PDB file of C-alpha atoms in Angstrom:
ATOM      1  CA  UNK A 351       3.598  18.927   8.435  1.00  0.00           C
ATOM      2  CA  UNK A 352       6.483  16.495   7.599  1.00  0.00           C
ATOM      3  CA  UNK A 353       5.207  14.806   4.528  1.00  0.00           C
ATOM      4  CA  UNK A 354       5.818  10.921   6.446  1.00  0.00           C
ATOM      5  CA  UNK A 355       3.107  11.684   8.987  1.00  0.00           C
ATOM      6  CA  UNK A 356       0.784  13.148   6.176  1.00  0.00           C
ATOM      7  CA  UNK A 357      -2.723  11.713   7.079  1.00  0.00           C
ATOM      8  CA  UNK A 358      -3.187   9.692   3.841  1.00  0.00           C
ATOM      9  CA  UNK A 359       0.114   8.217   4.142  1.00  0.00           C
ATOM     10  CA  UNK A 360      -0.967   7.278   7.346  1.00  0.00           C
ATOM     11  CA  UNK A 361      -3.707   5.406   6.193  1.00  0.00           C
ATOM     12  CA  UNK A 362      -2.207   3.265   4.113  1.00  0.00           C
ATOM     13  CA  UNK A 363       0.743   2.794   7.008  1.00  0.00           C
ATOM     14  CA  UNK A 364      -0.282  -1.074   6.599  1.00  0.00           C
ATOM     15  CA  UNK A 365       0.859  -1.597   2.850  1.00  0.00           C
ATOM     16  CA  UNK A 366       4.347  -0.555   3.961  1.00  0.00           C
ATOM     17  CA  UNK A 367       4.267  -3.508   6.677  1.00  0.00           C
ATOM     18  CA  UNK A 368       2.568  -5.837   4.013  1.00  0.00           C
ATOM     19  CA  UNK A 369       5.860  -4.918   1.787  1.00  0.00           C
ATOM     20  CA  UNK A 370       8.376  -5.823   4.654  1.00  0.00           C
ATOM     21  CA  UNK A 371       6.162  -9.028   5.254  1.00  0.00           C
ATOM     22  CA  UNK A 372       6.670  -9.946   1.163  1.00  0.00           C
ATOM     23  CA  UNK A 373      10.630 -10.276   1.849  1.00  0.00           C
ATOM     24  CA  UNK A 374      11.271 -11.464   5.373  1.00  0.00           C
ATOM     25  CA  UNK A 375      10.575 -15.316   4.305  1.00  0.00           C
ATOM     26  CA  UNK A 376      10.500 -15.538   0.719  1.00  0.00           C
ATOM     27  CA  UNK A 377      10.740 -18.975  -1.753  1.00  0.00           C
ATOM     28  CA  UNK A 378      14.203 -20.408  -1.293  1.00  0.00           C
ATOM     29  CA  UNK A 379      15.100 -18.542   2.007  1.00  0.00           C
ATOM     30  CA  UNK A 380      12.832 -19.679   4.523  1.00  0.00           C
ATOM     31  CA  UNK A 381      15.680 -22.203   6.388  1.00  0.00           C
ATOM     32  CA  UNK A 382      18.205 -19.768   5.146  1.00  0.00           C
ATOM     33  CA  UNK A 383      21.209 -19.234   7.767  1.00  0.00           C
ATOM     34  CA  UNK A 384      22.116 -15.238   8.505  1.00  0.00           C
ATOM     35  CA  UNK A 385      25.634 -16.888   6.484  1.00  0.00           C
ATOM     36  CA  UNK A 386      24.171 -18.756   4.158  1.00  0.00           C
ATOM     37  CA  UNK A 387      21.766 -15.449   3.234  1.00  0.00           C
ATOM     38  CA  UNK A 388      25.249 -13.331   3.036  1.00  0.00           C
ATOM     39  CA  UNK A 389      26.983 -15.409   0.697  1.00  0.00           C
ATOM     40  CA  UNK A 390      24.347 -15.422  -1.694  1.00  0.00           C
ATOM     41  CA  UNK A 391      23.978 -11.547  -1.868  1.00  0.00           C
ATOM     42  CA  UNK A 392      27.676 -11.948  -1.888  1.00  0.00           C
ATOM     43  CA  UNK A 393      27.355 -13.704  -4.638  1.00  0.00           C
ATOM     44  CA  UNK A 394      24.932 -11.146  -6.465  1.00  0.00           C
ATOM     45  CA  UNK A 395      21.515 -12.731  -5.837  1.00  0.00           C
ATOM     46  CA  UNK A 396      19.316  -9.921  -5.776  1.00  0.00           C
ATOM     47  CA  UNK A 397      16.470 -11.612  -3.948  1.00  0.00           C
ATOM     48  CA  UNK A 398      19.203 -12.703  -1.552  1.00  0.00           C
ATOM     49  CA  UNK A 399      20.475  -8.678  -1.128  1.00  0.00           C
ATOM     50  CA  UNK A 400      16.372  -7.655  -0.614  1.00  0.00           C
ATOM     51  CA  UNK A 401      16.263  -9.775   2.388  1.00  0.00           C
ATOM     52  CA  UNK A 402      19.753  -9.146   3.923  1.00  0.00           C
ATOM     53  CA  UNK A 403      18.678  -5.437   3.379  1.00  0.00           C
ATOM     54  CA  UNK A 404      15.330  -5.979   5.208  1.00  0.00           C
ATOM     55  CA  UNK A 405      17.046  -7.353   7.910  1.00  0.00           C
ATOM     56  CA  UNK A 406      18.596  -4.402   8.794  1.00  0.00           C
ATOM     57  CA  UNK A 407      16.174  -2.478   7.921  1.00  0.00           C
ATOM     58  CA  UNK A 408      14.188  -4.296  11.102  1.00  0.00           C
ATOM     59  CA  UNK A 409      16.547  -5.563  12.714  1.00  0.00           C
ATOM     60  CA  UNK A 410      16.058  -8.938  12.412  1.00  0.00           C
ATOM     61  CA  UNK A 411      18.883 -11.527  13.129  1.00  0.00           C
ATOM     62  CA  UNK A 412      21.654  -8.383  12.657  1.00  0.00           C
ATOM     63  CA  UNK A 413      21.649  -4.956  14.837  1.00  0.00           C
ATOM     64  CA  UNK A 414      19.412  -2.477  12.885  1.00  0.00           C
ATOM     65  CA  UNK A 415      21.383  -0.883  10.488  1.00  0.00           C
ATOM     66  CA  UNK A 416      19.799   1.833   8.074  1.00  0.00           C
ATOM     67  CA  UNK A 417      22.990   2.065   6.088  1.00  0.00           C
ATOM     68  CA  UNK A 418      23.750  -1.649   5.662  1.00  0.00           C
ATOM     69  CA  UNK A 419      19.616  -1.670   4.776  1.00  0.00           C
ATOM     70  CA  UNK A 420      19.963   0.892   1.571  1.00  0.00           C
ATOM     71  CA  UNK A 421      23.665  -0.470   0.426  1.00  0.00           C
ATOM     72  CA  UNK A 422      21.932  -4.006   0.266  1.00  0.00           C
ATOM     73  CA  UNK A 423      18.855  -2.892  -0.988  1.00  0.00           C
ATOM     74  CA  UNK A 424      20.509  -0.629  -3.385  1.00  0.00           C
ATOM     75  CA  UNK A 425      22.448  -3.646  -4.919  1.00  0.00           C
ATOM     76  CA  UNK A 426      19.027  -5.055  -5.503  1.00  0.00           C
ATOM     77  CA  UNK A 427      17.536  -2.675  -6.816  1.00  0.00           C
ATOM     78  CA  UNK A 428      19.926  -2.078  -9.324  1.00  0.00           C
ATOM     79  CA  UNK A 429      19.484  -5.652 -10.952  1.00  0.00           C
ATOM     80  CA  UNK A 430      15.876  -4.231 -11.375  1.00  0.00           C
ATOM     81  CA  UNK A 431      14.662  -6.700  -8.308  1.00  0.00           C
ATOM     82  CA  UNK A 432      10.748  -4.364  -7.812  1.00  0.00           C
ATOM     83  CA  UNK A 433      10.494  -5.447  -3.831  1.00  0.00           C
ATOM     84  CA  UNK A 434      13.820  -3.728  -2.890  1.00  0.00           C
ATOM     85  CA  UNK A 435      12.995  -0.366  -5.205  1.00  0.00           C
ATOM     86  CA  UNK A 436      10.003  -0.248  -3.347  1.00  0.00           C
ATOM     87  CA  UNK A 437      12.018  -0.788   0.039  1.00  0.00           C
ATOM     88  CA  UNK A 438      14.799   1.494  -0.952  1.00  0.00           C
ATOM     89  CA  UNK A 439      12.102   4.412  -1.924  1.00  0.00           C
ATOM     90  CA  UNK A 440      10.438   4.117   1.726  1.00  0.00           C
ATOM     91  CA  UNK A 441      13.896   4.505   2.978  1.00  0.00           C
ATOM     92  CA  UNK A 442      14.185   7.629   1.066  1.00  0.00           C
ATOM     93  CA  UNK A 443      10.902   9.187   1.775  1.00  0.00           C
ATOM     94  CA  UNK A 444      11.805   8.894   5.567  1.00  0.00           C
ATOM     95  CA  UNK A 445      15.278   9.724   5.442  1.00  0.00           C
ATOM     96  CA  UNK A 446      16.697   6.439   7.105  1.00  0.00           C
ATOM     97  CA  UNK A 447      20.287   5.535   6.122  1.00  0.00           C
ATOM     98  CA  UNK A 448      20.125   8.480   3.513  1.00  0.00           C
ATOM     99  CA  UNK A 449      18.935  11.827   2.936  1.00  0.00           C
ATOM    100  CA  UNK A 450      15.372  12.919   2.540  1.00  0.00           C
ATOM    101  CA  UNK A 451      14.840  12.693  -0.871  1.00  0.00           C
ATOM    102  CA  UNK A 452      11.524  12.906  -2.520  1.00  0.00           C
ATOM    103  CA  UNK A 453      12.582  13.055  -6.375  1.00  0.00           C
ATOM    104  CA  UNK A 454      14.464   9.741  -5.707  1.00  0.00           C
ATOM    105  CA  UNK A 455      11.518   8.166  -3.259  1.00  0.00           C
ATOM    106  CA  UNK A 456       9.434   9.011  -6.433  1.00  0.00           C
ATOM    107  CA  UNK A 457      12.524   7.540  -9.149  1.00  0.00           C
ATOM    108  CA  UNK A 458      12.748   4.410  -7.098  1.00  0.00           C
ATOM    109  CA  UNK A 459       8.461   3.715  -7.246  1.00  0.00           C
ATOM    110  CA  UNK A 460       8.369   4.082 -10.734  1.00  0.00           C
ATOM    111  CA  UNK A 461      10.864   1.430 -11.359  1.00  0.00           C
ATOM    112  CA  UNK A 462       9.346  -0.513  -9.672  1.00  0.00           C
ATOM    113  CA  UNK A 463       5.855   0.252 -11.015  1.00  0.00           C
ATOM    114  CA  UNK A 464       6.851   0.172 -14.200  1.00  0.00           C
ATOM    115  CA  UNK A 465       7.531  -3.428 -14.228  1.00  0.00           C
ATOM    116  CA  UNK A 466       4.127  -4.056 -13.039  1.00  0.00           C
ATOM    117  CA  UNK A 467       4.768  -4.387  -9.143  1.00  0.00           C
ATOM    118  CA  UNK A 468       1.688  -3.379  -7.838  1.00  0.00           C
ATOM    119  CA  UNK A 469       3.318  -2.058  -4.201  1.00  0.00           C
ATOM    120  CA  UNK A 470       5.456   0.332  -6.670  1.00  0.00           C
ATOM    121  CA  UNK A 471       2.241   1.064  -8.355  1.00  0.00           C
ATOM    122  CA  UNK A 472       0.082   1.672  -5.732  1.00  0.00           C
ATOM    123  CA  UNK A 473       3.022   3.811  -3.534  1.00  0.00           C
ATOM    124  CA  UNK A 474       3.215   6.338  -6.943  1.00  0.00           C
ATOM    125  CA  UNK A 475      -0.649   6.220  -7.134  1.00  0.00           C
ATOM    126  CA  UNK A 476      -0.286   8.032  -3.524  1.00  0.00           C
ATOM    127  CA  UNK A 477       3.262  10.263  -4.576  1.00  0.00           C
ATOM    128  CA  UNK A 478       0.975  11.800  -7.248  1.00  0.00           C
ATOM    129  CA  UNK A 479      -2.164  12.306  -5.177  1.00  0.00           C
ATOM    130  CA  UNK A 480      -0.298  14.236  -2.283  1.00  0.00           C
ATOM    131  CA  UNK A 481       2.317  15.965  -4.757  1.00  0.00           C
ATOM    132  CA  UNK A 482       6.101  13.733  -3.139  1.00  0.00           C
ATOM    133  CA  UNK A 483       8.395  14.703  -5.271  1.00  0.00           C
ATOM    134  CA  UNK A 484       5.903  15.272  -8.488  1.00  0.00           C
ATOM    135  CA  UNK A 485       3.404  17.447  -9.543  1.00  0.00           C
ATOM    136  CA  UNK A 486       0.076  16.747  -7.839  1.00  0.00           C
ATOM    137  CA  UNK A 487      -1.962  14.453 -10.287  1.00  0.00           C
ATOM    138  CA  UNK A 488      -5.064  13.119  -9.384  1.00  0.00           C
ATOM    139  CA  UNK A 489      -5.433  11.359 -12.480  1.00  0.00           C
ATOM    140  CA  UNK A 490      -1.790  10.230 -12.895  1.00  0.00           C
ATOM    141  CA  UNK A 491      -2.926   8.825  -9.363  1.00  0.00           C
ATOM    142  CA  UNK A 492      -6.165   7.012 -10.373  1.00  0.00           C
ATOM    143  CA  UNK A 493      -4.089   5.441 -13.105  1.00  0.00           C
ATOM    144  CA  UNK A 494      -1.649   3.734 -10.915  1.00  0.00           C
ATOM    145  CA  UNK A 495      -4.256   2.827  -8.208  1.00  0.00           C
ATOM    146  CA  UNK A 496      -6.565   1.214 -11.038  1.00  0.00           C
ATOM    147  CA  UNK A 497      -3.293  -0.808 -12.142  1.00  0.00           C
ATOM    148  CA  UNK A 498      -2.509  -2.009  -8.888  1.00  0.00           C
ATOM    149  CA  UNK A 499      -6.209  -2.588  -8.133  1.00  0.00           C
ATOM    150  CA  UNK A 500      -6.433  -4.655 -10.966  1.00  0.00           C
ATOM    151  CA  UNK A 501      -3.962  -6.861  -9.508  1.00  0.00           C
ATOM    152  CA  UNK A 502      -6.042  -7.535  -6.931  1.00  0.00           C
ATOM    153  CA  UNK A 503      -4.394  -4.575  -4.355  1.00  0.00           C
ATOM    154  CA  UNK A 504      -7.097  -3.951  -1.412  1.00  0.00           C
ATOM    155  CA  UNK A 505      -5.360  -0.916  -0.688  1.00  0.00           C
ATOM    156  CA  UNK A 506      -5.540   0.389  -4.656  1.00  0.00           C
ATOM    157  CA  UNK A 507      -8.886  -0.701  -4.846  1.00  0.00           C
ATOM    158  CA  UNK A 508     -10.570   1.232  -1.717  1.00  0.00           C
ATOM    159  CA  UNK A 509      -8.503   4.332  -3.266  1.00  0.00           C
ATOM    160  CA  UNK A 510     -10.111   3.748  -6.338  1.00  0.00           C
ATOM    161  CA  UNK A 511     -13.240   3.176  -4.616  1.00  0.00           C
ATOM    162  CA  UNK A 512     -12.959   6.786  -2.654  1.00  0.00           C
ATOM    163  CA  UNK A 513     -12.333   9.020  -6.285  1.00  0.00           C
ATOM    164  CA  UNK A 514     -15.763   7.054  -7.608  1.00  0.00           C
ATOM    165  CA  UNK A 515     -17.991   8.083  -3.996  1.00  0.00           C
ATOM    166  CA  UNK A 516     -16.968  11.658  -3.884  1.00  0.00           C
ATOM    167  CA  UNK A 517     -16.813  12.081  -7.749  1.00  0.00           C
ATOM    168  CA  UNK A 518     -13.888  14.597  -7.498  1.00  0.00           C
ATOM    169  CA  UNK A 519     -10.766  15.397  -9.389  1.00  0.00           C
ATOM    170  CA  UNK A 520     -10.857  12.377 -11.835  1.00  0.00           C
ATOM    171  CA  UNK A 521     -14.081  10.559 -12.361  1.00  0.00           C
ATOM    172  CA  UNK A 522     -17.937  11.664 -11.583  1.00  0.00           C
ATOM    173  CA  UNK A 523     -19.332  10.078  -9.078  1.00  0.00           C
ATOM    174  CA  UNK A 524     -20.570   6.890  -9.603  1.00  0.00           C
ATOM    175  CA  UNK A 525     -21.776   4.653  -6.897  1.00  0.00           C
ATOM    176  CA  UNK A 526     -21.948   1.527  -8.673  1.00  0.00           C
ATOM    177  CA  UNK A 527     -18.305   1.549  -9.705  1.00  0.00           C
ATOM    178  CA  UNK A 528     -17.339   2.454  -5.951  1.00  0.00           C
ATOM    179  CA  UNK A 529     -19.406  -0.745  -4.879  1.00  0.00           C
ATOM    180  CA  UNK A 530     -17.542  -2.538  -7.605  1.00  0.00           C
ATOM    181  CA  UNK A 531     -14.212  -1.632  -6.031  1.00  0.00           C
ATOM    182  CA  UNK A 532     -15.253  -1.284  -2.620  1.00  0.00           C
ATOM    183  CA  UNK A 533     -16.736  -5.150  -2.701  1.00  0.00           C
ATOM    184  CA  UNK A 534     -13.559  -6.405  -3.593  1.00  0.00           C
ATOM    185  CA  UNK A 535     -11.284  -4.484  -0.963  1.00  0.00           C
ATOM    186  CA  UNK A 536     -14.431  -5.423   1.766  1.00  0.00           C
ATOM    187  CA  UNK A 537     -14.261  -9.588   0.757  1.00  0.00           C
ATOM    188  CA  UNK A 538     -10.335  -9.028   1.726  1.00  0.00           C
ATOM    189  CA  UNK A 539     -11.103  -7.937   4.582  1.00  0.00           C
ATOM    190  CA  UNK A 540     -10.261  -3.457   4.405  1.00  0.00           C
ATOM    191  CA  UNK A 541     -11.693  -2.442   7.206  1.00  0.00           C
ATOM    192  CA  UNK A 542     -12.901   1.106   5.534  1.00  0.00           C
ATOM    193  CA  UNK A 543     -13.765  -0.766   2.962  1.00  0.00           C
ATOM    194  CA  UNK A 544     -16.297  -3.056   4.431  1.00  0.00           C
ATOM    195  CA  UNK A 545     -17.815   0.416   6.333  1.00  0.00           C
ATOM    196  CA  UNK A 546     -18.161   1.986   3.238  1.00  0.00           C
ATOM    197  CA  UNK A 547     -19.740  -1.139   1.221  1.00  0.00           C
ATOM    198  CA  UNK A 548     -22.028  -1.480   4.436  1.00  0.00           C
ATOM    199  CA  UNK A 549     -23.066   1.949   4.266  1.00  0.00           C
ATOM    200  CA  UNK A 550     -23.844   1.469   0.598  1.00  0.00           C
ATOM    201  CA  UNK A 551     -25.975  -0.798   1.460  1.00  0.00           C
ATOM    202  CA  UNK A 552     -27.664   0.685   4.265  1.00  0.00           C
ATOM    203  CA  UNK A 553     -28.340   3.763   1.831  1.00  0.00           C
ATOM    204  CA  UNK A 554     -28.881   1.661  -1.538  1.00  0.00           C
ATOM    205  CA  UNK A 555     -26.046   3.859  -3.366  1.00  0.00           C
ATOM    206  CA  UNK A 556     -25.078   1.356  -6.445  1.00  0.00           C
ATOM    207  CA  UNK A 557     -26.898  -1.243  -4.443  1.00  0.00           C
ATOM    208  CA  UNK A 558     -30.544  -2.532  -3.993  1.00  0.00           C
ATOM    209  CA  UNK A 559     -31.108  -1.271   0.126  1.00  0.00           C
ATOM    210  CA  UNK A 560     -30.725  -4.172   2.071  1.00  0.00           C
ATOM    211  CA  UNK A 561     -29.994  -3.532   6.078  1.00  0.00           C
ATOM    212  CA  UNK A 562     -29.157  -6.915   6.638  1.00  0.00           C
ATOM    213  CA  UNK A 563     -26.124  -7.025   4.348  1.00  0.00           C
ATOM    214  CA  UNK A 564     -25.777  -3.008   5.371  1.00  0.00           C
ATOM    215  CA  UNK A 565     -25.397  -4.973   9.012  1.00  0.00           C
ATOM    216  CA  UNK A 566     -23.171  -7.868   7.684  1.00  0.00           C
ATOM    217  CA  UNK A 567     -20.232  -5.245   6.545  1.00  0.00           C
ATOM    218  CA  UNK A 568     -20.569  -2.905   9.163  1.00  0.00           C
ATOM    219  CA  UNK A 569     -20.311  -5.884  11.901  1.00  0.00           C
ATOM    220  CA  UNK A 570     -17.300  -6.976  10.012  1.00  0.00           C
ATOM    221  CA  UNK A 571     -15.522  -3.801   9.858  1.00  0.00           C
ATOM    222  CA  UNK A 572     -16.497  -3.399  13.900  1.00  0.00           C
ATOM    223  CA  UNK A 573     -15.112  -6.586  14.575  1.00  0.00           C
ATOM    224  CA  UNK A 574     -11.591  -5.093  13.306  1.00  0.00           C
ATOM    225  CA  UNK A 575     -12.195  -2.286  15.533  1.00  0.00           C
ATOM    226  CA  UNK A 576     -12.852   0.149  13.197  1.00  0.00           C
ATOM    227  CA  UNK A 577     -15.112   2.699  15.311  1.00  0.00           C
ATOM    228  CA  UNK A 578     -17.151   4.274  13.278  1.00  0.00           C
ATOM    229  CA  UNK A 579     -18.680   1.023  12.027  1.00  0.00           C
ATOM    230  CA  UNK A 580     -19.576   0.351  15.986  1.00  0.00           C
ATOM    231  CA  UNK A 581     -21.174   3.691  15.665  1.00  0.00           C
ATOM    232  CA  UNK A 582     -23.370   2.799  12.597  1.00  0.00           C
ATOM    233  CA  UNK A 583     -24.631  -0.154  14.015  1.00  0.00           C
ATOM    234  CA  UNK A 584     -25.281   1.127  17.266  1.00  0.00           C
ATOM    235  CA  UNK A 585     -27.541   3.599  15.578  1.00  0.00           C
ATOM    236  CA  UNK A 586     -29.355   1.075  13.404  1.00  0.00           C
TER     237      UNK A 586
END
């Protein structure tokens, strides 16, 4: 299986968009000209080169361009800039405007998530996990989940949630942690998350039983569509 369509990287398919979203409009670019934006990552502003590289990258107010993307986003990511690293490693792990490269998709994450960015943190959390271009490390994984959890990641903290329910590779299972993590993924509004916390409930793992909160986060994660939610209730 090519490693991009890897069904955990396909769950977490939405952090990638929440990345783009982080650069399209940041602070001091938001009535920005196309020209303007070019002179400044002209001049060397690396927040300036992130966004002139995402536009390329989607296409946005320029013809898609996967080279023009990683030379931009290159240039800021070399002045250390964590959102383009991040950006740059994606590029890498699918092999748009470069090579497939794994060891550098990994390289580019931890420079990022070394500076305390929790989308670099989070994305090496899941390059150790599934083995990209490192030894598979469940713990090295847990570690940078429960860093970018901390920062208040959804994403990071449902993954952390998952290794405390199953109580394999890392921690032993312990349902009251996985309700810690779970609640605060659920309250931002992770689908799987709110399932998961509404099945606690329904079950009383790490919770007092209570069916009508049970019902509360299974409706919400139904009302996102999440199926198996609908199924749960429809039982109850």
């Amino acid at each position: 299986m090519d490693i991009i369509n890897h069904p955990q990287l396909l769950l977490v398919k939405d952090s990638y968009h929440d990345t783009h979203s982080l650069v399209l409009s940041p602070r001091g670019f938001i009535q920005t000209t196309i020209s303007e934006l070019r002179t400044e990552a002209n001049n060397g502003n690396p927040e300036a080169q992130c966004v002139l590289g995402n536009y390329y990258d989607k296409g946005i107010n320029v013809n898609q361009d996967y080279c023009k993307a990683v030379d931009w986003y290159r240039k800021s990511a070399e002045q250390g800039y964590p959102v383009a690293q991040v950006l740059l490693a994606f590029l890498y792990l699918q092999g748009f405007g470069v090579p497939k490269d794994y060891t550098l998709y990994v390289e580019w994450l931890r420079k990022s998530a070394e500076q305390g960015y929790y989308m670099g943190q989070f994305h090496l959390g899941v390059a150790y996990i599934l083995g990209i271009g490192v030894t598979q490390d469940h713990k090295q994984g847990a570690d940078w989940y429960r860093k970018a959890a901390e920062q208040g990641f959804a994403y990071a903290q449902y993954g952390l949630a998952r290794y405390y329910l199953l109580g394999r590779y890392v921690f032993p299972r312990d349902f009251k942690q996985a309700v810690y993590w779970l609640r605060k993924a659920a309250e931002q509004g992770h689908d799987e998350a709110q399932h998961d916390l509404g099945i606690s409930y329904k079950h009383g793992f790490g919770v007092e039983q209570d069916i009508a909160k049970a019902k509360y986060w299974l409706q919400k994660a139904a009302d996102q569509g999440f199926k198996y939610a609908q199924w749960e209730l429809n039982e109850m």
